[in-house]
């Protein structure tokens, strides 16, 4: 579904060139939940922006379902992004003058798509905000605002959900709610998710953790299916 | 893990026979720690010998019943009051790492990396376990798993510190 091949990304500031990604090879299968971890400046958010088509790599290829992003114009990438990608950010990025319902349906209006009220209600129920549709963002807690942002990111049924530090502004309990919500979309609806986080607790909810360090992949760890009894005896030993 | 004190706690609740103590223990720890019937009966023998429990006789099905004595209650209470010591400065990996330094082992960074991968895998598995517990409404042992996850987070940060050192 996502293929990143030998990708580098440089940023120029005058004569100074900073290489943020140094030859990244990485892929995500359909229905996978992958967490990208690493310290600040390790390149993890830059990779997320490249996958989301918000920028293009300096060298290398990025494919979404076999379609190369780096050869597309900005306008073409925007069309792909609106169709295939949902974004969730650390600071929610809700529109303050719009209600919960209007925020969630905003991407459909922006893309001149018809709103199906039943689908909106179903999504509101999934994010446990059924009674909040007429509220404004400032009337909600941080965790509730992030749930609105998740619903907004999924309203157009994107193939891929990209989440950049989705629990970065939340305490552990609220983080847990958000991560359980993302896990339920992944497990029950097969949603493909790529999440950037610096938090091991958040990353543990994924199927696979990819660790970034200084612009390269340091290591990748995949969860393996284990027999529950064996699994217990290993932890209890 | 003190089988002795868990049996005293179960007998404090009410008199029970051996099999009930085994099932009571399994329920207490949600079957997460294995305990065989043999361990229950040898522990009961010792507790009876030390006057911490006694038997008022057999039940209708001729099974030997046990009750806690006053001395048993005192023992249980002082155990509950006593803080638990933890082996904070005993770490198997660090011991191995020290030995590696001693023999000029060249792949110490690889050792750290392999240890880190194992710990990350444990984070993935324990998080899954926590989610299963949430779904099944098993709140009793959830905090144990939460604690293990917090320890693992700290251990992974600690490995990064060793790697930089």
CSV table of C-alpha atoms in Angstrom, one decimal:
chain,number,residue,atom,x,y,z
A,1,UNK,CA,0.0,0.0,0.0
A,2,UNK,CA,2.8,2.4,0.9
A,3,UNK,CA,6.2,2.0,-0.5
A,4,UNK,CA,9.1,4.3,0.4
A,5,UNK,CA,12.3,3.5,-1.7
A,6,UNK,CA,15.7,4.9,-1.0
A,7,UNK,CA,14.2,8.3,0.0
A,8,UNK,CA,16.4,11.2,1.0
A,9,UNK,CA,15.2,14.6,2.1
A,10,UNK,CA,17.3,17.7,2.3
A,11,UNK,CA,16.4,21.2,3.5
A,12,UNK,CA,18.4,24.2,2.4
A,13,UNK,CA,18.9,27.3,4.6
A,14,UNK,CA,21.1,29.6,2.6
A,15,UNK,CA,24.3,27.7,2.0
A,16,UNK,CA,23.6,25.2,4.8
A,17,UNK,CA,22.1,21.9,3.8
A,18,UNK,CA,20.5,19.6,6.4
A,19,UNK,CA,19.8,16.0,5.4
A,20,UNK,CA,16.8,14.9,7.4
A,21,UNK,CA,16.2,11.5,5.7
A,22,UNK,CA,19.2,9.5,4.5
A,23,UNK,CA,18.1,6.7,2.2
A,24,UNK,CA,14.9,5.3,3.8
A,25,UNK,CA,13.4,2.0,2.6
A,26,UNK,CA,10.1,1.3,4.2
A,27,UNK,CA,6.7,-0.2,3.4
A,28,UNK,CA,3.3,-0.5,4.9
A,29,UNK,CA,0.8,-3.3,4.0
A,30,UNK,CA,-2.9,-2.7,3.7
A,31,UNK,CA,-4.6,-2.9,7.1
A,32,UNK,CA,-1.3,-2.5,9.0
A,33,UNK,CA,-0.9,-0.2,12.0
A,34,UNK,CA,2.7,1.0,12.1
A,35,UNK,CA,4.3,3.3,14.6
A,36,UNK,CA,7.3,5.4,13.7
A,37,UNK,CA,9.4,6.4,16.7
A,38,UNK,CA,12.5,8.4,17.3
A,39,UNK,CA,13.9,11.5,19.0
A,40,UNK,CA,13.1,15.0,17.8
A,41,UNK,CA,14.8,15.7,14.5
A,42,UNK,CA,15.2,12.1,13.6
A,43,UNK,CA,13.1,12.6,10.4
A,44,UNK,CA,10.0,10.7,11.4
A,45,UNK,CA,7.5,13.6,10.9
A,46,UNK,CA,9.2,14.5,7.6
A,47,UNK,CA,8.6,11.0,6.4
A,48,UNK,CA,4.9,11.3,7.3
A,49,UNK,CA,4.6,14.5,5.3
A,50,UNK,CA,6.2,12.8,2.3
A,51,UNK,CA,3.8,9.9,2.5
A,52,UNK,CA,1.0,12.4,2.8
A,53,UNK,CA,2.1,14.1,-0.3
A,54,UNK,CA,2.6,17.4,1.5
A,55,UNK,CA,6.1,17.5,0.2
A,56,UNK,CA,8.3,15.5,-2.2
A,57,UNK,CA,11.6,13.7,-1.5
A,58,UNK,CA,14.9,15.1,-2.7
A,59,UNK,CA,15.7,11.7,-4.2
A,60,UNK,CA,14.0,8.3,-4.1
A,61,UNK,CA,10.4,7.2,-4.7
A,62,UNK,CA,7.2,7.2,-2.7
A,63,UNK,CA,4.3,5.1,-3.9
A,64,UNK,CA,0.7,4.9,-2.7
A,65,UNK,CA,-1.0,1.9,-4.2
A,66,UNK,CA,1.5,1.8,-7.0
A,67,UNK,CA,1.1,5.5,-7.8
A,68,UNK,CA,4.3,7.5,-7.5
A,69,UNK,CA,3.9,10.7,-5.6
A,70,UNK,CA,7.2,12.5,-6.4
A,71,UNK,CA,6.4,12.8,-10.1
A,72,UNK,CA,3.0,14.4,-9.5
A,73,UNK,CA,2.3,18.2,-9.4
A,74,UNK,CA,1.3,19.8,-6.2
A,75,UNK,CA,-2.3,19.9,-7.5
A,76,UNK,CA,-2.3,16.2,-8.4
A,77,UNK,CA,-0.9,15.4,-4.9
A,78,UNK,CA,-3.6,17.4,-3.3
A,79,UNK,CA,-6.3,15.4,-5.2
A,80,UNK,CA,-4.6,12.1,-4.1
A,81,UNK,CA,-4.3,13.4,-0.5
A,82,UNK,CA,-8.0,14.4,-0.3
A,83,UNK,CA,-9.1,11.0,-1.6
A,84,UNK,CA,-6.7,8.6,0.0
A,85,UNK,CA,-5.3,10.2,3.2
A,86,UNK,CA,-6.7,11.3,6.5
A,87,UNK,CA,-4.5,13.4,8.8
A,88,UNK,CA,-4.5,13.6,12.6
A,89,UNK,CA,-2.2,16.2,14.3
A,90,UNK,CA,-0.9,16.7,17.8
A,91,UNK,CA,-2.8,20.0,18.2
A,92,UNK,CA,-6.1,18.8,16.7
A,93,UNK,CA,-6.3,21.7,14.1
A,94,UNK,CA,-10.0,22.1,14.4
A,95,UNK,CA,-11.7,25.2,13.0
A,96,UNK,CA,-12.8,27.1,16.1
A,97,UNK,CA,-15.9,28.8,14.6
A,98,UNK,CA,-17.4,25.5,13.3
A,99,UNK,CA,-19.3,23.0,15.4
A,100,UNK,CA,-18.2,19.4,15.9
A,101,UNK,CA,-20.6,18.3,13.1
A,102,UNK,CA,-19.3,21.0,10.8
A,103,UNK,CA,-15.7,20.3,11.6
A,104,UNK,CA,-16.2,16.6,10.8
A,105,UNK,CA,-18.0,17.2,7.5
A,106,UNK,CA,-15.6,20.0,6.5
A,107,UNK,CA,-13.4,17.8,4.2
A,108,UNK,CA,-16.5,16.7,2.3
A,109,UNK,CA,-17.6,20.3,1.7
A,110,UNK,CA,-14.1,21.3,0.7
A,111,UNK,CA,-14.0,18.5,-1.8
A,112,UNK,CA,-17.7,19.2,-3.0
A,113,UNK,CA,-18.8,15.8,-1.9
A,114,UNK,CA,-22.3,15.1,-0.6
A,115,UNK,CA,-22.7,14.6,3.2
A,116,UNK,CA,-24.4,11.4,4.2
A,117,UNK,CA,-26.0,12.2,7.7
A,118,UNK,CA,-26.2,8.5,8.6
A,119,UNK,CA,-22.5,8.1,8.0
A,120,UNK,CA,-21.7,11.2,10.1
A,121,UNK,CA,-23.9,9.8,12.9
A,122,UNK,CA,-22.2,6.5,12.7
A,123,UNK,CA,-18.8,8.1,13.0
A,124,UNK,CA,-19.9,10.3,15.9
A,125,UNK,CA,-21.0,7.2,17.7
A,126,UNK,CA,-17.7,5.4,17.0
A,127,UNK,CA,-15.8,8.3,18.5
A,128,UNK,CA,-18.3,8.6,21.4
A,129,UNK,CA,-19.4,12.1,20.6
A,130,UNK,CA,-23.1,11.6,19.6
A,131,UNK,CA,-24.3,14.2,22.0
A,132,UNK,CA,-21.6,16.8,21.2
A,133,UNK,CA,-22.4,17.5,17.5
A,134,UNK,CA,-23.6,21.1,18.1
A,135,UNK,CA,-20.7,22.0,20.5
A,136,UNK,CA,-17.8,24.2,19.5
A,137,UNK,CA,-14.1,23.0,19.9
A,138,UNK,CA,-13.5,25.4,22.9
A,139,UNK,CA,-16.4,23.6,24.7
A,140,UNK,CA,-14.5,20.2,24.5
A,141,UNK,CA,-11.6,18.7,26.4
A,142,UNK,CA,-8.4,17.9,24.6
A,143,UNK,CA,-9.3,14.2,24.3
A,144,UNK,CA,-12.7,15.1,22.8
A,145,UNK,CA,-11.2,17.5,20.4
A,146,UNK,CA,-8.8,14.8,19.2
A,147,UNK,CA,-11.7,12.4,18.7
A,148,UNK,CA,-13.4,15.0,16.5
A,149,UNK,CA,-10.1,15.3,14.6
A,150,UNK,CA,-10.0,11.5,14.1
A,151,UNK,CA,-13.7,11.5,12.9
A,152,UNK,CA,-12.8,14.4,10.5
A,153,UNK,CA,-9.8,12.5,9.2
A,154,UNK,CA,-11.9,9.4,8.5
A,155,UNK,CA,-15.1,11.0,7.1
A,156,UNK,CA,-14.1,10.5,3.5
A,157,UNK,CA,-13.0,6.9,4.1
A,158,UNK,CA,-9.4,7.3,3.3
A,159,UNK,CA,-7.2,4.3,2.6
A,160,UNK,CA,-4.5,5.6,5.0
A,161,UNK,CA,-4.7,7.4,8.3
A,162,UNK,CA,-1.6,9.4,9.1
A,163,UNK,CA,-1.3,10.5,12.7
A,164,UNK,CA,1.5,12.8,13.9
A,165,UNK,CA,1.9,12.6,17.7
A,166,UNK,CA,-1.9,12.2,18.2
A,167,UNK,CA,-1.5,11.9,21.9
A,168,UNK,CA,1.3,14.5,22.3
A,169,UNK,CA,-0.9,17.0,24.1
A,170,UNK,CA,-2.8,14.5,26.3
A,171,UNK,CA,-2.2,12.9,29.7
A,172,UNK,CA,-1.8,9.1,29.9
A,173,UNK,CA,-5.5,8.3,30.5
A,174,UNK,CA,-6.7,10.5,27.6
A,175,UNK,CA,-3.9,9.1,25.5
A,176,UNK,CA,-5.2,5.6,26.2
A,177,UNK,CA,-8.7,6.5,25.0
A,178,UNK,CA,-7.3,7.9,21.8
A,179,UNK,CA,-5.1,4.9,21.2
A,180,UNK,CA,-7.9,2.5,21.9
A,181,UNK,CA,-10.0,4.4,19.4
A,182,UNK,CA,-7.3,4.2,16.7
A,183,UNK,CA,-6.8,0.5,17.5
A,184,UNK,CA,-10.6,-0.1,17.2
A,185,UNK,CA,-10.6,1.5,13.7
A,186,UNK,CA,-7.6,-0.7,12.8
A,187,UNK,CA,-8.9,-3.9,14.2
A,188,UNK,CA,-12.6,-3.7,13.4
A,189,UNK,CA,-12.5,-1.8,10.1
A,190,UNK,CA,-9.0,-2.8,8.8
A,191,UNK,CA,-7.9,0.9,8.7
A,192,UNK,CA,-4.3,1.3,7.7
A,193,UNK,CA,-2.6,3.6,10.1
A,194,UNK,CA,0.9,5.2,10.2
A,195,UNK,CA,1.5,7.0,13.5
A,196,UNK,CA,4.5,9.1,14.5
A,197,UNK,CA,5.2,9.2,18.2
A,198,UNK,CA,8.0,9.7,20.6
A,199,UNK,CA,6.1,7.7,23.2
A,200,UNK,CA,6.7,4.0,23.6
A,201,UNK,CA,3.4,3.6,25.4
A,202,UNK,CA,1.5,4.9,22.3
A,203,UNK,CA,3.7,2.9,19.9
A,204,UNK,CA,2.8,-0.3,21.7
A,205,UNK,CA,-0.7,-0.2,20.2
A,206,UNK,CA,0.7,-0.7,16.7
A,207,UNK,CA,1.5,-4.0,14.9
A,208,UNK,CA,5.0,-2.9,14.1
A,209,UNK,CA,7.4,-0.3,15.6
A,210,UNK,CA,10.0,1.4,13.3
A,211,UNK,CA,12.7,3.3,15.2
A,212,UNK,CA,14.3,6.3,13.5
A,213,UNK,CA,17.7,7.7,14.5
A,214,UNK,CA,19.5,10.5,12.7
A,215,UNK,CA,17.6,10.1,9.5
A,216,UNK,CA,18.0,6.4,9.1
A,217,UNK,CA,15.9,3.4,10.4
A,218,UNK,CA,17.7,2.1,13.5
A,219,UNK,CA,15.5,-1.0,13.9
A,220,UNK,CA,12.1,-2.5,13.2
A,221,UNK,CA,10.1,-4.7,15.6
A,222,UNK,CA,7.0,-6.6,14.6
A,223,UNK,CA,4.5,-8.2,17.0
A,224,UNK,CA,4.3,-11.9,16.4
A,225,UNK,CA,1.2,-14.0,17.1
A,226,UNK,CA,1.8,-15.9,20.3
A,227,UNK,CA,-0.1,-18.5,22.2
A,228,UNK,CA,-1.8,-16.7,25.1
A,229,UNK,CA,-0.7,-19.3,27.7
A,230,UNK,CA,3.0,-19.3,26.5
A,231,UNK,CA,2.9,-15.5,26.4
A,232,UNK,CA,1.7,-15.4,30.0
A,233,UNK,CA,4.3,-17.9,31.2
A,234,UNK,CA,7.1,-15.9,29.6
A,235,UNK,CA,6.1,-12.7,31.4
A,236,UNK,CA,5.4,-14.4,34.7
A,237,UNK,CA,8.7,-16.3,34.8
B,1,UNK,CA,5.0,-14.5,45.6
B,2,UNK,CA,3.9,-15.8,48.9
B,3,UNK,CA,1.5,-18.8,48.6
B,4,UNK,CA,1.4,-18.9,52.4
B,5,UNK,CA,0.0,-15.4,52.8
B,6,UNK,CA,-2.4,-15.7,50.0
B,7,UNK,CA,-3.9,-18.8,51.6
B,8,UNK,CA,-4.1,-16.9,54.9
B,9,UNK,CA,-5.9,-14.1,53.1
B,10,UNK,CA,-8.4,-16.6,51.6
B,11,UNK,CA,-9.0,-18.2,54.9
B,12,UNK,CA,-9.5,-14.8,56.6
B,13,UNK,CA,-12.5,-14.4,54.2
B,14,UNK,CA,-14.1,-17.7,55.2
B,15,UNK,CA,-13.3,-21.3,56.1
B,16,UNK,CA,-12.4,-23.4,53.0
B,17,UNK,CA,-11.1,-26.8,52.1
B,18,UNK,CA,-8.0,-27.5,50.0
B,19,UNK,CA,-9.6,-27.5,46.6
B,20,UNK,CA,-11.5,-24.3,47.3
B,21,UNK,CA,-8.2,-22.7,48.3
B,22,UNK,CA,-6.7,-23.6,44.9
B,23,UNK,CA,-9.7,-22.2,43.0
B,24,UNK,CA,-9.8,-19.2,45.3
B,25,UNK,CA,-6.1,-18.5,44.5
B,26,UNK,CA,-6.7,-18.9,40.7
B,27,UNK,CA,-9.5,-16.4,41.0
B,28,UNK,CA,-7.4,-14.0,43.1
B,29,UNK,CA,-4.7,-13.8,40.4
B,30,UNK,CA,-6.9,-14.4,37.4
B,31,UNK,CA,-5.0,-17.6,36.7
B,32,UNK,CA,-2.0,-15.5,35.8
B,33,UNK,CA,0.3,-17.3,38.3
B,34,UNK,CA,0.3,-21.1,38.2
B,35,UNK,CA,-0.2,-22.9,41.5
B,36,UNK,CA,-0.5,-26.7,41.6
B,37,UNK,CA,-2.6,-28.6,44.2
B,38,UNK,CA,0.5,-30.2,45.7
B,39,UNK,CA,1.8,-26.7,46.7
B,40,UNK,CA,-1.5,-25.9,48.3
B,41,UNK,CA,-1.5,-29.0,50.5
B,42,UNK,CA,2.2,-28.8,51.5
B,43,UNK,CA,1.6,-25.1,52.4
B,44,UNK,CA,-1.5,-26.0,54.4
B,45,UNK,CA,0.5,-28.7,56.4
B,46,UNK,CA,3.1,-26.1,57.3
B,47,UNK,CA,0.5,-23.4,58.3
B,48,UNK,CA,-1.2,-26.0,60.5
B,49,UNK,CA,2.1,-27.0,62.0
B,50,UNK,CA,2.9,-23.4,62.8
B,51,UNK,CA,-0.6,-22.8,64.4
B,52,UNK,CA,-1.5,-20.2,61.8
B,53,UNK,CA,-4.5,-22.2,60.7
B,54,UNK,CA,-6.5,-25.0,62.2
B,55,UNK,CA,-9.2,-27.5,61.1
B,56,UNK,CA,-12.6,-27.5,62.8
B,57,UNK,CA,-13.3,-30.9,61.1
B,58,UNK,CA,-14.6,-32.1,57.7
B,59,UNK,CA,-17.4,-30.8,55.6
B,60,UNK,CA,-20.5,-32.8,54.5
B,61,UNK,CA,-18.5,-34.3,51.6
B,62,UNK,CA,-15.8,-35.4,54.1
B,63,UNK,CA,-13.3,-32.7,52.9
B,64,UNK,CA,-11.0,-31.3,55.5
B,65,UNK,CA,-11.9,-27.6,56.3
B,66,UNK,CA,-9.5,-25.0,57.5
B,67,UNK,CA,-9.9,-21.7,59.4
B,68,UNK,CA,-7.4,-19.0,60.2
B,69,UNK,CA,-6.2,-18.7,63.9
B,70,UNK,CA,-5.6,-15.5,65.8
B,71,UNK,CA,-1.8,-16.0,65.3
B,72,UNK,CA,-2.6,-16.5,61.5
B,73,UNK,CA,-4.4,-13.1,61.4
B,74,UNK,CA,-1.5,-11.4,63.1
B,75,UNK,CA,1.0,-13.0,60.7
B,76,UNK,CA,-1.2,-11.9,57.7
B,77,UNK,CA,-1.5,-8.3,59.0
B,78,UNK,CA,2.2,-7.8,59.7
B,79,UNK,CA,2.9,-9.2,56.1
B,80,UNK,CA,0.5,-6.6,54.7
B,81,UNK,CA,2.1,-3.8,56.7
B,82,UNK,CA,5.7,-4.7,55.6
B,83,UNK,CA,6.9,-2.7,52.5
B,84,UNK,CA,8.2,-4.8,49.7
B,85,UNK,CA,11.9,-4.6,48.9
B,86,UNK,CA,12.9,-4.6,45.2
B,87,UNK,CA,16.2,-5.6,43.7
B,88,UNK,CA,16.9,-2.2,42.1
B,89,UNK,CA,20.5,-2.8,41.5
B,90,UNK,CA,20.4,-6.3,40.1
B,91,UNK,CA,20.0,-6.4,36.4
B,92,UNK,CA,20.9,-9.4,34.3
B,93,UNK,CA,21.5,-7.4,31.1
B,94,UNK,CA,23.9,-4.9,32.8
B,95,UNK,CA,25.8,-7.8,34.4
B,96,UNK,CA,26.3,-9.3,30.9
B,97,UNK,CA,27.3,-5.9,29.6
B,98,UNK,CA,29.9,-5.5,32.3
B,99,UNK,CA,31.3,-8.9,31.5
B,100,UNK,CA,31.4,-7.9,27.8
B,101,UNK,CA,33.4,-4.8,28.7
B,102,UNK,CA,35.8,-7.0,30.7
B,103,UNK,CA,36.6,-9.3,27.8
B,104,UNK,CA,36.8,-6.4,25.2
B,105,UNK,CA,33.7,-7.8,23.4
B,106,UNK,CA,33.5,-5.7,20.2
B,107,UNK,CA,29.7,-5.9,19.6
B,108,UNK,CA,28.5,-4.2,22.7
B,109,UNK,CA,26.3,-1.8,20.6
B,110,UNK,CA,24.7,-4.9,19.0
B,111,UNK,CA,24.0,-6.4,22.5
B,112,UNK,CA,22.2,-3.2,23.4
B,113,UNK,CA,20.3,-3.2,20.1
B,114,UNK,CA,19.2,-6.8,20.6
B,115,UNK,CA,18.1,-6.1,24.1
B,116,UNK,CA,16.2,-3.1,23.0
B,117,UNK,CA,14.4,-5.1,20.3
B,118,UNK,CA,13.4,-7.7,22.8
B,119,UNK,CA,12.0,-5.0,25.1
B,120,UNK,CA,10.1,-3.3,22.3
B,121,UNK,CA,8.6,-6.7,21.4
B,122,UNK,CA,7.5,-7.1,25.0
B,123,UNK,CA,5.9,-3.6,24.8
B,124,UNK,CA,3.9,-4.7,21.8
B,125,UNK,CA,2.8,-8.0,23.4
B,126,UNK,CA,1.9,-6.4,26.8
B,127,UNK,CA,-0.1,-3.7,25.2
B,128,UNK,CA,-2.1,-6.3,23.3
B,129,UNK,CA,-2.6,-8.2,26.6
B,130,UNK,CA,-3.8,-4.9,28.2
B,131,UNK,CA,-6.3,-4.4,25.3
B,132,UNK,CA,-7.5,-8.0,25.7
B,133,UNK,CA,-8.0,-7.4,29.4
B,134,UNK,CA,-9.9,-4.2,28.7
B,135,UNK,CA,-12.2,-6.0,26.3
B,136,UNK,CA,-12.9,-8.9,28.7
B,137,UNK,CA,-13.4,-6.5,31.6
B,138,UNK,CA,-10.5,-8.0,33.5
B,139,UNK,CA,-9.6,-5.1,35.7
B,140,UNK,CA,-7.9,-7.0,38.4
B,141,UNK,CA,-4.6,-7.6,36.7
B,142,UNK,CA,-4.6,-4.6,34.3
B,143,UNK,CA,-2.6,-2.5,36.7
B,144,UNK,CA,0.1,-5.2,36.8
B,145,UNK,CA,0.4,-4.9,33.1
B,146,UNK,CA,0.4,-1.1,33.2
B,147,UNK,CA,3.2,-1.3,35.7
B,148,UNK,CA,5.2,-3.7,33.5
B,149,UNK,CA,4.8,-1.3,30.6
B,150,UNK,CA,6.0,1.7,32.6
B,151,UNK,CA,9.1,-0.3,33.7
B,152,UNK,CA,9.8,-1.3,30.1
B,153,UNK,CA,9.6,2.3,29.0
B,154,UNK,CA,12.1,3.3,31.6
B,155,UNK,CA,14.3,0.3,30.7
B,156,UNK,CA,14.3,1.3,27.0
B,157,UNK,CA,15.4,4.9,27.9
B,158,UNK,CA,18.1,3.4,30.1
B,159,UNK,CA,19.4,1.3,27.2
B,160,UNK,CA,19.7,4.4,25.1
B,161,UNK,CA,21.7,6.0,27.9
B,162,UNK,CA,24.1,3.0,28.0
B,163,UNK,CA,24.4,3.2,24.2
B,164,UNK,CA,25.5,6.8,24.4
B,165,UNK,CA,27.9,6.3,27.3
